[in-house]
Coordinates of C-alpha atoms in Angstrom, one line a residue:
M1 CA -31.6 -17.5 3.1
N2 CA -30.4 -21.2 3.0
I3 CA -27.2 -22.5 4.6
Q4 CA -25.2 -22.4 1.4
K5 CA -26.0 -18.7 0.8
R6 CA -25.2 -17.9 4.4
I7 CA -21.8 -19.5 4.1
L8 CA -21.2 -17.7 0.8
S9 CA -22.3 -14.4 2.4
G10 CA -20.0 -14.9 5.4
F11 CA -17.1 -15.8 3.2
L12 CA -17.5 -12.7 1.0
F13 CA -18.0 -10.4 3.9
F14 CA -14.9 -11.6 5.7
S15 CA -12.9 -11.6 2.5
G16 CA -13.9 -8.0 1.9
L17 CA -13.0 -7.1 5.6
A18 CA -9.6 -8.8 5.3
G19 CA -9.0 -7.0 2.0
A20 CA -10.0 -3.6 3.5
I21 CA -7.5 -4.1 6.3
W22 CA -4.8 -5.0 3.8
F23 CA -5.4 -1.8 1.8
L24 CA -5.5 0.2 5.0
L25 CA -2.1 -1.1 6.3
P26 CA 0.0 1.3 4.2
F27 CA -1.9 4.3 5.6
F28 CA -1.5 3.2 9.2
T29 CA 2.2 2.1 8.8
W30 CA 3.5 4.8 6.4
R31 CA 0.7 7.3 5.9
I32 CA 0.5 6.1 2.2
V33 CA -2.7 7.2 0.4
N34 CA -3.0 6.7 -3.4
I35 CA -5.3 5.5 -6.1
G36 CA -4.3 1.9 -5.3
N37 CA -5.5 1.7 -1.7
L38 CA -8.5 3.9 -2.4
T39 CA -9.6 1.6 -5.3
G40 CA -9.0 -1.4 -3.2
L41 CA -11.0 -0.1 -0.3
L42 CA -13.9 0.9 -2.5
F43 CA -14.0 -2.7 -4.0
C44 CA -13.8 -4.3 -0.5
V45 CA -16.6 -2.1 0.9
L46 CA -18.8 -2.9 -2.1
L47 CA -18.0 -6.6 -1.6
M48 CA -19.0 -6.4 2.1
A49 CA -22.2 -4.5 1.2
Y50 CA -23.1 -7.1 -1.3
A51 CA -22.5 -9.8 1.3
I52 CA -24.8 -8.1 3.8
F53 CA -27.6 -7.2 1.3
M54 CA -27.2 -10.3 -0.9
K55 CA -30.9 -11.2 -0.8
K56 CA -32.0 -7.7 -1.7
V57 CA -29.5 -7.4 -4.5
H58 CA -30.6 -10.6 -6.1
S59 CA -34.2 -9.5 -5.8
A60 CA -33.4 -6.2 -7.5
V61 CA -31.5 -8.0 -10.3
K62 CA -34.5 -10.2 -10.9
R63 CA -36.8 -7.2 -11.2
L64 CA -34.4 -5.5 -13.6
R65 CA -34.3 -8.5 -15.8
K66 CA -38.0 -8.3 -16.4
R67 CA -37.6 -4.9 -18.0
P68 CA -36.0 -4.3 -21.4
A69 CA -34.0 -1.4 -20.2
G70 CA -33.0 -3.3 -17.1
K71 CA -31.7 -6.2 -19.3
Y72 CA -29.5 -3.8 -21.3
L73 CA -28.2 -2.2 -18.1
L74 CA -27.3 -5.5 -16.5
N75 CA -25.7 -6.8 -19.8
A76 CA -23.7 -3.5 -20.0
A77 CA -22.5 -3.9 -16.4
L78 CA -21.5 -7.5 -17.0
L79 CA -19.6 -6.5 -20.1
I80 CA -17.7 -3.8 -18.2
A81 CA -16.9 -6.3 -15.5
V82 CA -15.6 -8.8 -18.0
I83 CA -13.4 -6.1 -19.7
I84 CA -12.0 -5.0 -16.4
G85 CA -11.3 -8.6 -15.3
G86 CA -9.6 -9.3 -18.6
L87 CA -7.4 -6.2 -18.3
V88 CA -6.4 -7.1 -14.7
I89 CA -5.5 -10.6 -15.8
T90 CA -3.5 -9.4 -18.8
E91 CA -1.7 -6.7 -16.9
T92 CA -0.9 -9.1 -14.1
A93 CA 0.6 -11.6 -16.5
C94 CA 2.7 -8.9 -18.0
M95 CA 4.0 -7.8 -14.6
I96 CA 4.9 -11.4 -13.7
T97 CA 6.7 -12.1 -17.0
A98 CA 8.7 -8.8 -16.8
A99 CA 9.8 -9.4 -13.2
K100 CA 11.1 -12.8 -14.1
K101 CA 13.3 -11.6 -17.0
T102 CA 16.7 -12.8 -15.8
P103 CA 19.4 -10.1 -16.0
A104 CA 22.4 -10.6 -18.2
P105 CA 25.8 -10.9 -16.5
N106 CA 27.5 -7.6 -15.9
A107 CA 24.8 -5.4 -17.4
T108 CA 24.6 -1.7 -16.7
V109 CA 22.1 -1.4 -13.9
V110 CA 19.7 1.5 -14.1
L111 CA 18.4 2.0 -10.6
L112 CA 15.2 3.9 -10.7
G113 CA 14.7 6.5 -7.9
C114 CA 11.9 6.5 -5.4
K115 CA 10.9 8.6 -2.4
V116 CA 13.7 9.7 0.1
N117 CA 12.7 10.4 3.6
G118 CA 15.0 13.3 4.6
E119 CA 18.3 11.8 3.6
H120 CA 17.3 8.1 4.0
P121 CA 15.7 5.7 1.5
S122 CA 12.0 4.9 1.8
L123 CA 11.2 1.3 2.3
M124 CA 10.3 0.9 -1.4
L125 CA 13.6 2.5 -2.4
L126 CA 15.5 0.3 0.1
K127 CA 14.2 -2.9 -1.6
R128 CA 15.4 -1.6 -4.9
L129 CA 18.8 -0.8 -3.4
E130 CA 19.1 -4.3 -1.8
A131 CA 18.4 -6.0 -5.1
T132 CA 20.9 -3.7 -6.9
W133 CA 23.6 -4.4 -4.3
E134 CA 23.1 -8.1 -4.5
Y135 CA 23.3 -8.1 -8.3
M136 CA 26.5 -5.9 -8.3
E137 CA 28.1 -8.2 -5.7
E138 CA 27.4 -11.2 -8.0
N139 CA 28.6 -9.3 -11.1
P140 CA 31.8 -7.5 -10.2
D141 CA 32.2 -6.0 -13.7
S142 CA 28.8 -4.3 -13.7
V143 CA 28.2 -0.6 -13.1
C144 CA 25.1 1.3 -12.1
V145 CA 23.4 4.5 -13.0
V146 CA 21.6 5.7 -9.8
S147 CA 18.8 7.8 -11.2
G148 CA 16.5 10.2 -9.4
G149 CA 16.2 14.0 -8.8
Q150 CA 15.3 15.8 -5.6
G151 CA 11.7 16.3 -4.6
P152 CA 10.4 19.3 -2.6
D153 CA 10.2 17.2 0.6
E154 CA 13.6 15.5 0.2
N155 CA 16.8 16.9 1.7
I156 CA 19.0 15.3 -0.9
S157 CA 18.5 13.9 -4.4
E158 CA 17.4 10.3 -4.8
A159 CA 20.6 9.7 -6.8
E160 CA 22.7 11.0 -3.9
C161 CA 20.8 8.8 -1.4
M162 CA 21.3 5.7 -3.5
Y163 CA 25.0 6.5 -4.1
R164 CA 25.6 6.9 -0.3
Y165 CA 23.8 3.6 0.4
L166 CA 25.7 1.5 -2.2
T167 CA 29.1 3.0 -1.3
Q168 CA 28.5 2.4 2.4
K169 CA 27.7 -1.2 1.5
G170 CA 31.1 -1.6 -0.2
I171 CA 30.4 -0.8 -3.9
A172 CA 33.3 1.1 -5.3
P173 CA 32.4 4.7 -6.3
E174 CA 33.9 4.3 -9.7
R175 CA 31.2 1.8 -10.5
L176 CA 28.4 4.3 -9.9
Y177 CA 27.2 7.2 -12.1
K178 CA 24.7 9.8 -10.7
E179 CA 21.8 11.1 -12.7
D180 CA 20.0 13.6 -10.4
R181 CA 17.7 15.5 -12.8
S182 CA 14.9 13.1 -13.4
T183 CA 11.4 13.4 -11.9
S184 CA 9.6 10.4 -13.6
T185 CA 10.4 6.9 -14.8
R186 CA 10.6 8.1 -18.4
E187 CA 13.1 10.7 -17.4
N188 CA 15.0 8.2 -15.3
L189 CA 15.6 6.1 -18.3
A190 CA 16.1 8.8 -20.9
F191 CA 18.7 10.7 -18.8
S192 CA 20.4 7.5 -17.8
K193 CA 20.7 6.7 -21.5
E194 CA 22.6 9.9 -22.0
I195 CA 25.1 8.9 -19.3
I196 CA 25.5 5.4 -20.7
E197 CA 26.3 6.8 -24.2
A198 CA 28.5 9.5 -22.9
H199 CA 30.7 7.1 -20.9
Q200 CA 30.4 4.3 -23.4
L201 CA 29.0 1.9 -20.8
N202 CA 27.5 -1.5 -21.6
P203 CA 24.3 -0.6 -23.5
E204 CA 22.5 -3.7 -22.2
I205 CA 20.8 -2.6 -19.1
A206 CA 19.2 -4.3 -16.1
I207 CA 16.3 -2.2 -14.6
A208 CA 16.3 -2.1 -10.9
T209 CA 12.9 -1.3 -9.5
N210 CA 10.1 -3.0 -7.5
E211 CA 8.8 -6.2 -9.2
F212 CA 5.4 -4.8 -10.0
H213 CA 7.0 -1.8 -11.8
E214 CA 9.3 -3.8 -14.1
Y215 CA 6.9 -4.2 -16.9
R216 CA 5.9 -0.5 -17.3
A217 CA 9.6 0.6 -16.9
G218 CA 10.5 -2.0 -19.6
K219 CA 7.9 -0.6 -22.0
I220 CA 9.5 2.8 -21.6
A221 CA 12.9 1.3 -22.1
D222 CA 11.7 -0.4 -25.3
A223 CA 10.6 3.0 -26.7
L224 CA 14.1 4.4 -25.9
G225 CA 15.8 1.5 -27.8
F226 CA 17.2 -0.3 -24.8
T227 CA 17.9 -4.0 -24.6
H228 CA 16.9 -4.7 -21.0
S229 CA 16.3 -7.2 -18.3
S230 CA 15.1 -7.0 -14.6
V231 CA 16.6 -6.7 -11.2
P232 CA 13.4 -6.7 -9.1
G233 CA 13.2 -5.5 -5.5
K234 CA 10.7 -7.5 -3.4
T235 CA 7.8 -5.3 -2.1
P236 CA 6.8 -6.0 1.5
W237 CA 3.5 -7.9 1.6
Y238 CA 1.6 -5.2 3.5
L239 CA 2.4 -2.7 0.8
F240 CA 2.0 -4.9 -2.2
A241 CA -1.7 -4.8 -2.8
T242 CA -1.8 -1.0 -2.8
Y243 CA 1.1 -0.6 -5.2
Y244 CA -0.1 -3.4 -7.4
V245 CA -3.5 -1.8 -7.9
R246 CA -1.9 1.6 -8.5
E247 CA 0.4 0.0 -11.1
L248 CA -2.7 -1.4 -13.0
Y249 CA -3.7 2.2 -13.6
G250 CA -0.2 3.1 -14.6
I251 CA 0.1 0.3 -17.2
L252 CA -3.3 1.2 -18.7
Y253 CA -2.2 4.8 -19.0
E254 CA 1.0 3.6 -20.7
W255 CA -0.9 1.5 -23.2
I256 CA -3.4 4.3 -24.0
F257 CA -1.0 7.2 -24.2

């Protein structure tokens, strides 16, 4: 193997190793395991394996190209890779665009629930709460629907947890409306719409969630007839890769179904 290939092999191996560590961090810090970090780990392991066995892989590809069936197989693999790459780029562009959708002044914030640890917000929920608090401080005529039910491992509903946090931070209780039945993003928005209509709140909403989730939540809001913008919470860097990859699956599911 010449020096250029050795450099490339080393670069790919250590890139894969760094990526694997990044995808493992959520597990070691918060015991988070989902399709996001599992997919990321698989990709990184394959990348490292390719770096180690690069010469053998290239030899195998050359042998396959000499056979008609091998050519079809390699072309099919290349087509699949191009399709996946195109989907990832398109979905990522959608996420970025949605997260940068500046909220209108004094909109009705719909704060989407997330896991509660006992009676305290998880880190992801905390970031959504911080973004909501900042927006409501800057827009004193805004109100907020805190939306989220109670899971089997939560001592209180997500709505109650969010209500407590915001009132403790100085947001007046009369500016908050609790929706504590929902178990999914779609229910968050659908049940919040019922509250908005029942109390004749501003129908223009600002969706408060993590930045990577704004696009998918916005697509659901579109289907429900909302005019909406974004109040994105910043995801910690060591969790971002895992949740970003998981969201790629979520967006694809939303597009298909």
